[in-house]
Amino acid sequence: MQTAIQNPGGDEEQKYVLFRWMRRAANSFTIGFGAQIARIGGGVTSFDDPAGSTGFAPRVSFGISRLNLLGLGQTLSLNTLVSTIEQRVILTILFPASWT
């Protein structure tokens, strides 16, 4: 944040103080990479390896958010997760309390 006095060398008794600040970006992005290492599979019909076998599953996540959607203070977010075990998509919209 920056501040300055308007016309600092002038003869006025009262002066304006100006404030300048940078707004945060309205969009934000996230991306992630990872892996799951666990006992995957198995079942009640298999007596050989009922807990499954050790497995490796790479995963990727991505998210995007938009602040102040339509100028009403709403936030819209989309988050995804993709791996060889699971796929997930979450869409969220937040409304300010005074809007409802």
PDB file of N, CA and C in Angstrom:
ATOM      1  N   MET A   1       0.846  -1.168   0.000  1.00  0.00           N
ATOM      2  CA  MET A   1       0.000   0.000   0.000  1.00  0.00           C
ATOM      3  C   MET A   1       0.896   1.237   0.000  1.00  0.00           C
ATOM      4  N   GLN A   2       0.523   2.227  -0.781  1.00  0.00           N
ATOM      5  CA  GLN A   2       1.278   3.468  -0.875  1.00  0.00           C
ATOM      6  C   GLN A   2       0.380   4.635  -0.482  1.00  0.00           C
ATOM      7  N   THR A   3       0.962   5.630   0.170  1.00  0.00           N
ATOM      8  CA  THR A   3       0.213   6.840   0.537  1.00  0.00           C
ATOM      9  C   THR A   3       0.986   8.062   0.067  1.00  0.00           C
ATOM     10  N   ALA A   4       0.255   9.129  -0.213  1.00  0.00           N
ATOM     11  CA  ALA A   4       0.883  10.387  -0.629  1.00  0.00           C
ATOM     12  C   ALA A   4      -0.064  11.531  -0.295  1.00  0.00           C
ATOM     13  N   ILE A   5       0.501  12.707  -0.079  1.00  0.00           N
ATOM     14  CA  ILE A   5      -0.302  13.902   0.161  1.00  0.00           C
ATOM     15  C   ILE A   5      -0.459  14.628  -1.172  1.00  0.00           C
ATOM     16  N   GLN A   6      -1.699  14.959  -1.511  1.00  0.00           N
ATOM     17  CA  GLN A   6      -1.958  15.654  -2.758  1.00  0.00           C
ATOM     18  C   GLN A   6      -1.501  17.113  -2.629  1.00  0.00           C
ATOM     19  N   ASN A   7      -0.713  17.576  -3.593  1.00  0.00           N
ATOM     20  CA  ASN A   7      -0.177  18.936  -3.630  1.00  0.00           C
ATOM     21  C   ASN A   7       0.567  19.272  -2.325  1.00  0.00           C
ATOM     22  N   PRO A   8       1.657  18.555  -2.028  1.00  0.00           N
ATOM     23  CA  PRO A   8       2.342  18.767  -0.744  1.00  0.00           C
ATOM     24  C   PRO A   8       2.965  20.155  -0.595  1.00  0.00           C
ATOM     25  N   GLY A   9       3.283  20.826  -1.679  1.00  0.00           N
ATOM     26  CA  GLY A   9       3.909  22.144  -1.570  1.00  0.00           C
ATOM     27  C   GLY A   9       2.910  23.294  -1.621  1.00  0.00           C
ATOM     28  N   GLY A  10       1.612  22.987  -1.648  1.00  0.00           N
ATOM     29  CA  GLY A  10       0.604  24.035  -1.766  1.00  0.00           C
ATOM     30  C   GLY A  10       0.343  24.752  -0.458  1.00  0.00           C
ATOM     31  N   ASP A  11      -0.441  25.872  -0.543  1.00  0.00           N
ATOM     32  CA  ASP A  11      -0.721  26.707   0.617  1.00  0.00           C
ATOM     33  C   ASP A  11      -2.040  26.371   1.309  1.00  0.00           C
ATOM     34  N   GLU A  12      -2.737  25.350   0.886  1.00  0.00           N
ATOM     35  CA  GLU A  12      -4.028  25.012   1.486  1.00  0.00           C
ATOM     36  C   GLU A  12      -3.847  24.572   2.936  1.00  0.00           C
ATOM     37  N   GLU A  13      -4.844  24.902   3.768  1.00  0.00           N
ATOM     38  CA  GLU A  13      -4.798  24.464   5.165  1.00  0.00           C
ATOM     39  C   GLU A  13      -5.124  22.982   5.279  1.00  0.00           C
ATOM     40  N   GLN A  14      -6.011  22.493   4.450  1.00  0.00           N
ATOM     41  CA  GLN A  14      -6.394  21.086   4.477  1.00  0.00           C
ATOM     42  C   GLN A  14      -5.949  20.442   3.175  1.00  0.00           C
ATOM     43  N   LYS A  15      -5.441  19.224   3.285  1.00  0.00           N
ATOM     44  CA  LYS A  15      -4.948  18.501   2.110  1.00  0.00           C
ATOM     45  C   LYS A  15      -5.541  17.102   2.086  1.00  0.00           C
ATOM     46  N   TYR A  16      -5.594  16.541   0.906  1.00  0.00           N
ATOM     47  CA  TYR A  16      -6.081  15.173   0.740  1.00  0.00           C
ATOM     48  C   TYR A  16      -4.914  14.199   0.853  1.00  0.00           C
ATOM     49  N   VAL A  17      -5.160  13.089   1.505  1.00  0.00           N
ATOM     50  CA  VAL A  17      -4.188  12.005   1.558  1.00  0.00           C
ATOM     51  C   VAL A  17      -4.696  10.934   0.605  1.00  0.00           C
ATOM     52  N   LEU A  18      -3.853  10.543  -0.334  1.00  0.00           N
ATOM     53  CA  LEU A  18      -4.216   9.546  -1.346  1.00  0.00           C
ATOM     54  C   LEU A  18      -3.664   8.185  -0.950  1.00  0.00           C
ATOM     55  N   PHE A  19      -4.478   7.163  -1.110  1.00  0.00           N
ATOM     56  CA  PHE A  19      -4.072   5.785  -0.829  1.00  0.00           C
ATOM     57  C   PHE A  19      -4.100   4.997  -2.134  1.00  0.00           C
ATOM     58  N   ARG A  20      -3.110   4.159  -2.314  1.00  0.00           N
ATOM     59  CA  ARG A  20      -3.070   3.287  -3.483  1.00  0.00           C
ATOM     60  C   ARG A  20      -2.696   1.894  -3.016  1.00  0.00           C
ATOM     61  N   TRP A  21      -3.479   0.905  -3.412  1.00  0.00           N
ATOM     62  CA  TRP A  21      -3.158  -0.469  -3.079  1.00  0.00           C
ATOM     63  C   TRP A  21      -3.475  -1.342  -4.278  1.00  0.00           C
ATOM     64  N   MET A  22      -2.795  -2.454  -4.351  1.00  0.00           N
ATOM     65  CA  MET A  22      -2.979  -3.377  -5.469  1.00  0.00           C
ATOM     66  C   MET A  22      -4.038  -4.404  -5.104  1.00  0.00           C
ATOM     67  N   ARG A  23      -4.924  -4.636  -6.029  1.00  0.00           N
ATOM     68  CA  ARG A  23      -5.947  -5.656  -5.820  1.00  0.00           C
ATOM     69  C   ARG A  23      -5.382  -7.036  -6.072  1.00  0.00           C
ATOM     70  N   ARG A  24      -5.904  -7.984  -5.364  1.00  0.00           N
ATOM     71  CA  ARG A  24      -5.547  -9.371  -5.589  1.00  0.00           C
ATOM     72  C   ARG A  24      -6.200  -9.846  -6.879  1.00  0.00           C
ATOM     73  N   ALA A  25      -5.541 -10.737  -7.568  1.00  0.00           N
ATOM     74  CA  ALA A  25      -6.088 -11.265  -8.814  1.00  0.00           C
ATOM     75  C   ALA A  25      -7.409 -11.980  -8.548  1.00  0.00           C
ATOM     76  N   ALA A  26      -8.343 -11.848  -9.472  1.00  0.00           N
ATOM     77  CA  ALA A  26      -9.660 -12.448  -9.289  1.00  0.00           C
ATOM     78  C   ALA A  26      -9.633 -13.954  -9.526  1.00  0.00           C
ATOM     79  N   ASN A  27      -8.681 -14.433 -10.303  1.00  0.00           N
ATOM     80  CA  ASN A  27      -8.582 -15.868 -10.584  1.00  0.00           C
ATOM     81  C   ASN A  27      -7.387 -16.461  -9.856  1.00  0.00           C
ATOM     82  N   SER A  28      -7.537 -17.680  -9.380  1.00  0.00           N
ATOM     83  CA  SER A  28      -6.398 -18.393  -8.803  1.00  0.00           C
ATOM     84  C   SER A  28      -6.414 -19.829  -9.319  1.00  0.00           C
ATOM     85  N   PHE A  29      -5.226 -20.358  -9.545  1.00  0.00           N
ATOM     86  CA  PHE A  29      -5.069 -21.702 -10.082  1.00  0.00           C
ATOM     87  C   PHE A  29      -4.205 -22.523  -9.135  1.00  0.00           C
ATOM     88  N   THR A  30      -4.520 -23.799  -9.015  1.00  0.00           N
ATOM     89  CA  THR A  30      -3.682 -24.714  -8.248  1.00  0.00           C
ATOM     90  C   THR A  30      -3.484 -25.982  -9.069  1.00  0.00           C
ATOM     91  N   ILE A  31      -2.316 -26.580  -8.930  1.00  0.00           N
ATOM     92  CA  ILE A  31      -2.037 -27.851  -9.593  1.00  0.00           C
ATOM     93  C   ILE A  31      -1.168 -28.673  -8.657  1.00  0.00           C
ATOM     94  N   GLY A  32      -1.393 -29.957  -8.633  1.00  0.00           N
ATOM     95  CA  GLY A  32      -0.626 -30.820  -7.745  1.00  0.00           C
ATOM     96  C   GLY A  32      -0.363 -32.174  -8.366  1.00  0.00           C
ATOM     97  N   PHE A  33       0.751 -32.759  -7.983  1.00  0.00           N
ATOM     98  CA  PHE A  33       1.124 -34.092  -8.437  1.00  0.00           C
ATOM     99  C   PHE A  33       1.458 -34.915  -7.199  1.00  0.00           C
ATOM    100  N   GLY A  34       1.143 -36.186  -7.239  1.00  0.00           N
ATOM    101  CA  GLY A  34       1.440 -37.035  -6.095  1.00  0.00           C
ATOM    102  C   GLY A  34       1.248 -38.498  -6.435  1.00  0.00           C
ATOM    103  N   ALA A  35       1.225 -39.318  -5.414  1.00  0.00           N
ATOM    104  CA  ALA A  35       1.061 -40.757  -5.601  1.00  0.00           C
ATOM    105  C   ALA A  35       0.419 -41.357  -4.364  1.00  0.00           C
ATOM    106  N   GLN A  36      -0.276 -42.447  -4.578  1.00  0.00           N
ATOM    107  CA  GLN A  36      -0.832 -43.243  -3.486  1.00  0.00           C
ATOM    108  C   GLN A  36      -0.120 -44.587  -3.493  1.00  0.00           C
ATOM    109  N   ILE A  37       0.376 -44.966  -2.352  1.00  0.00           N
ATOM    110  CA  ILE A  37       0.996 -46.282  -2.197  1.00  0.00           C
ATOM    111  C   ILE A  37       0.248 -46.971  -1.069  1.00  0.00           C
ATOM    112  N   ALA A  38      -0.426 -48.067  -1.407  1.00  0.00           N
ATOM    113  CA  ALA A  38      -1.273 -48.714  -0.398  1.00  0.00           C
ATOM    114  C   ALA A  38      -1.583 -50.145  -0.812  1.00  0.00           C
ATOM    115  N   ARG A  39      -2.330 -50.803   0.034  1.00  0.00           N
ATOM    116  CA  ARG A  39      -2.847 -52.139  -0.274  1.00  0.00           C
ATOM    117  C   ARG A  39      -4.109 -51.944  -1.105  1.00  0.00           C
ATOM    118  N   ILE A  40      -4.046 -52.304  -2.360  1.00  0.00           N
ATOM    119  CA  ILE A  40      -5.132 -52.057  -3.299  1.00  0.00           C
ATOM    120  C   ILE A  40      -5.696 -53.390  -3.772  1.00  0.00           C
ATOM    121  N   GLY A  41      -7.010 -53.477  -3.826  1.00  0.00           N
ATOM    122  CA  GLY A  41      -7.656 -54.672  -4.355  1.00  0.00           C
ATOM    123  C   GLY A  41      -8.054 -55.617  -3.248  1.00  0.00           C
ATOM    124  N   GLY A  42      -8.087 -56.883  -3.578  1.00  0.00           N
ATOM    125  CA  GLY A  42      -8.521 -57.890  -2.611  1.00  0.00           C
ATOM    126  C   GLY A  42     -10.028 -57.991  -2.594  1.00  0.00           C
ATOM    127  N   GLY A  43     -10.528 -58.893  -1.864  1.00  0.00           N
ATOM    128  CA  GLY A  43     -11.971 -59.064  -1.766  1.00  0.00           C
ATOM    129  C   GLY A  43     -12.287 -60.246  -0.881  1.00  0.00           C
ATOM    130  N   VAL A  44     -13.551 -60.474  -0.636  1.00  0.00           N
ATOM    131  CA  VAL A  44     -13.957 -61.549   0.262  1.00  0.00           C
ATOM    132  C   VAL A  44     -13.922 -62.905  -0.420  1.00  0.00           C
ATOM    133  N   THR A  45     -13.847 -62.956  -1.738  1.00  0.00           N
ATOM    134  CA  THR A  45     -13.848 -64.249  -2.430  1.00  0.00           C
ATOM    135  C   THR A  45     -12.455 -64.809  -2.626  1.00  0.00           C
ATOM    136  N   SER A  46     -11.421 -64.028  -2.321  1.00  0.00           N
ATOM    137  CA  SER A  46     -10.048 -64.475  -2.512  1.00  0.00           C
ATOM    138  C   SER A  46      -9.411 -64.756  -1.159  1.00  0.00           C
ATOM    139  N   PHE A  47      -9.061 -66.055  -0.928  1.00  0.00           N
ATOM    140  CA  PHE A  47      -8.399 -66.402   0.324  1.00  0.00           C
ATOM    141  C   PHE A  47      -6.885 -66.319   0.199  1.00  0.00           C
ATOM    142  N   ASP A  48      -6.375 -66.167  -1.027  1.00  0.00           N
ATOM    143  CA  ASP A  48      -4.934 -66.103  -1.227  1.00  0.00           C
ATOM    144  C   ASP A  48      -4.352 -64.779  -0.722  1.00  0.00           C
ATOM    145  N   ASP A  49      -5.021 -63.683  -1.030  1.00  0.00           N
ATOM    146  CA  ASP A  49      -4.528 -62.367  -0.650  1.00  0.00           C
ATOM    147  C   ASP A  49      -5.731 -61.481  -0.318  1.00  0.00           C
ATOM    148  N   PRO A  50      -6.389 -61.726   0.847  1.00  0.00           N
ATOM    149  CA  PRO A  50      -7.642 -61.024   1.131  1.00  0.00           C
ATOM    150  C   PRO A  50      -7.484 -59.506   1.289  1.00  0.00           C
ATOM    151  N   ALA A  51      -6.311 -59.025   1.644  1.00  0.00           N
ATOM    152  CA  ALA A  51      -6.116 -57.586   1.823  1.00  0.00           C
ATOM    153  C   ALA A  51      -5.664 -56.901   0.540  1.00  0.00           C
ATOM    154  N   GLY A  52      -5.496 -57.661  -0.533  1.00  0.00           N
ATOM    155  CA  GLY A  52      -5.029 -57.076  -1.778  1.00  0.00           C
ATOM    156  C   GLY A  52      -3.515 -57.060  -1.826  1.00  0.00           C
ATOM    157  N   SER A  53      -2.999 -56.466  -2.878  1.00  0.00           N
ATOM    158  CA  SER A  53      -1.547 -56.398  -3.029  1.00  0.00           C
ATOM    159  C   SER A  53      -1.106 -54.937  -2.971  1.00  0.00           C
ATOM    160  N   THR A  54       0.179 -54.754  -2.696  1.00  0.00           N
ATOM    161  CA  THR A  54       0.701 -53.400  -2.624  1.00  0.00           C
ATOM    162  C   THR A  54       0.655 -52.776  -4.018  1.00  0.00           C
ATOM    163  N   GLY A  55       0.132 -51.562  -4.082  1.00  0.00           N
ATOM    164  CA  GLY A  55      -0.005 -50.911  -5.378  1.00  0.00           C
ATOM    165  C   GLY A  55       0.473 -49.479  -5.346  1.00  0.00           C
ATOM    166  N   PHE A  56       0.698 -48.951  -6.529  1.00  0.00           N
ATOM    167  CA  PHE A  56       1.154 -47.573  -6.714  1.00  0.00           C
ATOM    168  C   PHE A  56       0.195 -46.905  -7.685  1.00  0.00           C
ATOM    169  N   ALA A  57      -0.332 -45.740  -7.318  1.00  0.00           N
ATOM    170  CA  ALA A  57      -1.274 -45.022  -8.167  1.00  0.00           C
ATOM    171  C   ALA A  57      -0.864 -43.552  -8.252  1.00  0.00           C
ATOM    172  N   PRO A  58      -0.384 -43.095  -9.410  1.00  0.00           N
ATOM    173  CA  PRO A  58      -0.083 -41.674  -9.554  1.00  0.00           C
ATOM    174  C   PRO A  58      -1.363 -40.860  -9.553  1.00  0.00           C
ATOM    175  N   ARG A  59      -1.269 -39.606  -9.093  1.00  0.00           N
ATOM    176  CA  ARG A  59      -2.456 -38.747  -9.057  1.00  0.00           C
ATOM    177  C   ARG A  59      -2.088 -37.316  -9.425  1.00  0.00           C
ATOM    178  N   VAL A  60      -3.063 -36.634 -10.019  1.00  0.00           N
ATOM    179  CA  VAL A  60      -2.908 -35.243 -10.439  1.00  0.00           C
ATOM    180  C   VAL A  60      -4.148 -34.492  -9.975  1.00  0.00           C
ATOM    181  N   SER A  61      -3.949 -33.301  -9.431  1.00  0.00           N
ATOM    182  CA  SER A  61      -5.089 -32.480  -9.034  1.00  0.00           C
ATOM    183  C   SER A  61      -4.953 -31.101  -9.677  1.00  0.00           C
ATOM    184  N   PHE A  62      -6.099 -30.494  -9.940  1.00  0.00           N
ATOM    185  CA  PHE A  62      -6.141 -29.177 -10.561  1.00  0.00           C
ATOM    186  C   PHE A  62      -7.315 -28.413  -9.980  1.00  0.00           C
ATOM    187  N   GLY A  63      -7.128 -27.124  -9.747  1.00  0.00           N
ATOM    188  CA  GLY A  63      -8.212 -26.304  -9.222  1.00  0.00           C
ATOM    189  C   GLY A  63      -8.167 -24.908  -9.815  1.00  0.00           C
ATOM    190  N   ILE A  64      -9.334 -24.309  -9.937  1.00  0.00           N
ATOM    191  CA  ILE A  64      -9.447 -22.928 -10.404  1.00  0.00           C
ATOM    192  C   ILE A  64     -10.545 -22.262  -9.591  1.00  0.00           C
ATOM    193  N   SER A  65     -10.319 -21.016  -9.189  1.00  0.00           N
ATOM    194  CA  SER A  65     -11.301 -20.255  -8.412  1.00  0.00           C
ATOM    195  C   SER A  65     -11.459 -18.877  -9.033  1.00  0.00           C
ATOM    196  N   ARG A  66     -12.663 -18.361  -8.978  1.00  0.00           N
ATOM    197  CA  ARG A  66     -12.964 -17.015  -9.461  1.00  0.00           C
ATOM    198  C   ARG A  66     -13.625 -16.249  -8.325  1.00  0.00           C
ATOM    199  N   LEU A  67     -12.981 -15.156  -7.880  1.00  0.00           N
ATOM    200  CA  LEU A  67     -13.524 -14.311  -6.824  1.00  0.00           C
ATOM    201  C   LEU A  67     -14.420 -13.239  -7.432  1.00  0.00           C
ATOM    202  N   ASN A  68     -15.365 -12.760  -6.657  1.00  0.00           N
ATOM    203  CA  ASN A  68     -16.243 -11.666  -7.045  1.00  0.00           C
ATOM    204  C   ASN A  68     -16.945 -11.953  -8.370  1.00  0.00           C
ATOM    205  N   LEU A  69     -17.524 -13.130  -8.469  1.00  0.00           N
ATOM    206  CA  LEU A  69     -18.221 -13.559  -9.672  1.00  0.00           C
ATOM    207  C   LEU A  69     -19.421 -12.656  -9.933  1.00  0.00           C
ATOM    208  N   LEU A  70     -19.544 -12.138 -11.115  1.00  0.00           N
ATOM    209  CA  LEU A  70     -20.632 -11.258 -11.542  1.00  0.00           C
ATOM    210  C   LEU A  70     -20.715  -9.978 -10.697  1.00  0.00           C
ATOM    211  N   GLY A  71     -19.643  -9.620  -9.981  1.00  0.00           N
ATOM    212  CA  GLY A  71     -19.619  -8.408  -9.183  1.00  0.00           C
ATOM    213  C   GLY A  71     -20.471  -8.470  -7.929  1.00  0.00           C
ATOM    214  N   LEU A  72     -20.874  -9.658  -7.508  1.00  0.00           N
ATOM    215  CA  LEU A  72     -21.767  -9.796  -6.356  1.00  0.00           C
ATOM    216  C   LEU A  72     -21.082 -10.391  -5.133  1.00  0.00           C
ATOM    217  N   GLY A  73     -19.779 -10.530  -5.153  1.00  0.00           N
ATOM    218  CA  GLY A  73     -19.066 -11.078  -4.001  1.00  0.00           C
ATOM    219  C   GLY A  73     -19.144 -12.591  -3.908  1.00  0.00           C
ATOM    220  N   GLN A  74     -19.592 -13.250  -4.953  1.00  0.00           N
ATOM    221  CA  GLN A  74     -19.674 -14.705  -4.946  1.00  0.00           C
ATOM    222  C   GLN A  74     -18.332 -15.295  -5.366  1.00  0.00           C
ATOM    223  N   THR A  75     -18.066 -16.530  -4.946  1.00  0.00           N
ATOM    224  CA  THR A  75     -16.856 -17.241  -5.332  1.00  0.00           C
ATOM    225  C   THR A  75     -17.243 -18.559  -5.973  1.00  0.00           C
ATOM    226  N   LEU A  76     -16.680 -18.849  -7.143  1.00  0.00           N
ATOM    227  CA  LEU A  76     -16.921 -20.089  -7.857  1.00  0.00           C
ATOM    228  C   LEU A  76     -15.608 -20.859  -7.919  1.00  0.00           C
ATOM    229  N   SER A  77     -15.622 -22.133  -7.514  1.00  0.00           N
ATOM    230  CA  SER A  77     -14.413 -22.953  -7.498  1.00  0.00           C
ATOM    231  C   SER A  77     -14.674 -24.290  -8.164  1.00  0.00           C
ATOM    232  N   LEU A  78     -13.676 -24.788  -8.886  1.00  0.00           N
ATOM    233  CA  LEU A  78     -13.715 -26.111  -9.485  1.00  0.00           C
ATOM    234  C   LEU A  78     -12.437 -26.829  -9.090  1.00  0.00           C
ATOM    235  N   ASN A  79     -12.560 -27.979  -8.446  1.00  0.00           N
ATOM    236  CA  ASN A  79     -11.407 -28.772  -8.029  1.00  0.00           C
ATOM    237  C   ASN A  79     -11.554 -30.173  -8.601  1.00  0.00           C
ATOM    238  N   THR A  80     -10.461 -30.710  -9.145  1.00  0.00           N
ATOM    239  CA  THR A  80     -10.484 -32.048  -9.722  1.00  0.00           C
ATOM    240  C   THR A  80      -9.348 -32.883  -9.141  1.00  0.00           C
ATOM    241  N   LEU A  81      -9.537 -34.187  -9.147  1.00  0.00           N
ATOM    242  CA  LEU A  81      -8.517 -35.152  -8.737  1.00  0.00           C
ATOM    243  C   LEU A  81      -8.639 -36.352  -9.654  1.00  0.00           C
ATOM    244  N   VAL A  82      -7.547 -36.751 -10.266  1.00  0.00           N
ATOM    245  CA  VAL A  82      -7.549 -37.888 -11.173  1.00  0.00           C
ATOM    246  C   VAL A  82      -6.407 -38.811 -10.785  1.00  0.00           C
ATOM    247  N   SER A  83      -6.725 -40.087 -10.604  1.00  0.00           N
ATOM    248  CA  SER A  83      -5.711 -41.114 -10.376  1.00  0.00           C
ATOM    249  C   SER A  83      -6.225 -42.405 -10.988  1.00  0.00           C
ATOM    250  N   THR A  84      -5.413 -43.449 -10.928  1.00  0.00           N
ATOM    251  CA  THR A  84      -5.864 -44.730 -11.469  1.00  0.00           C
ATOM    252  C   THR A  84      -6.865 -45.406 -10.538  1.00  0.00           C
ATOM    253  N   ILE A  85      -7.015 -44.891  -9.321  1.00  0.00           N
ATOM    254  CA  ILE A  85      -7.954 -45.461  -8.355  1.00  0.00           C
ATOM    255  C   ILE A  85      -9.259 -44.682  -8.311  1.00  0.00           C
ATOM    256  N   GLU A  86      -9.175 -43.360  -8.309  1.00  0.00           N
ATOM    257  CA  GLU A  86     -10.381 -42.545  -8.173  1.00  0.00           C
ATOM    258  C   GLU A  86     -10.316 -41.307  -9.054  1.00  0.00           C
ATOM    259  N   GLN A  87     -11.498 -40.799  -9.389  1.00  0.00           N
ATOM    260  CA  GLN A  87     -11.638 -39.550 -10.114  1.00  0.00           C
ATOM    261  C   GLN A  87     -12.686 -38.730  -9.365  1.00  0.00           C
ATOM    262  N   ARG A  88     -12.394 -37.438  -9.186  1.00  0.00           N
ATOM    263  CA  ARG A  88     -13.305 -36.596  -8.415  1.00  0.00           C
ATOM    264  C   ARG A  88     -13.358 -35.202  -9.020  1.00  0.00           C
ATOM    265  N   VAL A  89     -14.567 -34.632  -9.069  1.00  0.00           N
ATOM    266  CA  VAL A  89     -14.779 -33.256  -9.512  1.00  0.00           C
ATOM    267  C   VAL A  89     -15.696 -32.596  -8.496  1.00  0.00           C
ATOM    268  N   ILE A  90     -15.282 -31.448  -7.980  1.00  0.00           N
ATOM    269  CA  ILE A  90     -16.082 -30.714  -6.999  1.00  0.00           C
ATOM    270  C   ILE A  90     -16.284 -29.297  -7.522  1.00  0.00           C
ATOM    271  N   LEU A  91     -17.527 -28.887  -7.664  1.00  0.00           N
ATOM    272  CA  LEU A  91     -17.877 -27.536  -8.075  1.00  0.00           C
ATOM    273  C   LEU A  91     -18.549 -26.862  -6.891  1.00  0.00           C
ATOM    274  N   THR A  92     -18.016 -25.725  -6.462  1.00  0.00           N
ATOM    275  CA  THR A  92     -18.523 -25.025  -5.286  1.00  0.00           C
ATOM    276  C   THR A  92     -18.814 -23.579  -5.648  1.00  0.00           C
ATOM    277  N   ILE A  93     -19.941 -23.070  -5.169  1.00  0.00           N
ATOM    278  CA  ILE A  93     -20.244 -21.655  -5.304  1.00  0.00           C
ATOM    279  C   ILE A  93     -20.601 -21.132  -3.918  1.00  0.00           C
ATOM    280  N   LEU A  94     -19.974 -20.049  -3.511  1.00  0.00           N
ATOM    281  CA  LEU A  94     -20.198 -19.458  -2.193  1.00  0.00           C
ATOM    282  C   LEU A  94     -20.907 -18.120  -2.369  1.00  0.00           C
ATOM    283  N   PHE A  95     -21.961 -17.929  -1.621  1.00  0.00           N
ATOM    284  CA  PHE A  95     -22.719 -16.673  -1.630  1.00  0.00           C
ATOM    285  C   PHE A  95     -22.452 -15.926  -0.335  1.00  0.00           C
ATOM    286  N   PRO A  96     -22.249 -14.621  -0.375  1.00  0.00           N
ATOM    287  CA  PRO A  96     -22.095 -13.879   0.876  1.00  0.00           C
ATOM    288  C   PRO A  96     -23.398 -13.911   1.675  1.00  0.00           C
ATOM    289  N   ALA A  97     -23.286 -13.786   2.984  1.00  0.00           N
ATOM    290  CA  ALA A  97     -24.449 -13.895   3.860  1.00  0.00           C
ATOM    291  C   ALA A  97     -25.486 -12.812   3.575  1.00  0.00           C
ATOM    292  N   SER A  98     -25.080 -11.629   3.181  1.00  0.00           N
ATOM    293  CA  SER A  98     -26.035 -10.553   2.930  1.00  0.00           C
ATOM    294  C   SER A  98     -26.764 -10.713   1.618  1.00  0.00           C
ATOM    295  N   TRP A  99     -26.284 -11.634   0.750  1.00  0.00           N
ATOM    296  CA  TRP A  99     -26.893 -11.826  -0.560  1.00  0.00           C
ATOM    297  C   TRP A  99     -28.185 -12.616  -0.472  1.00  0.00           C
ATOM    298  N   THR A 100     -28.265 -13.571   0.461  1.00  0.00           N
ATOM    299  CA  THR A 100     -29.426 -14.460   0.526  1.00  0.00           C
ATOM    300  C   THR A 100     -30.588 -13.822   1.218  1.00  0.00           C
TER     301      THR A 100
END
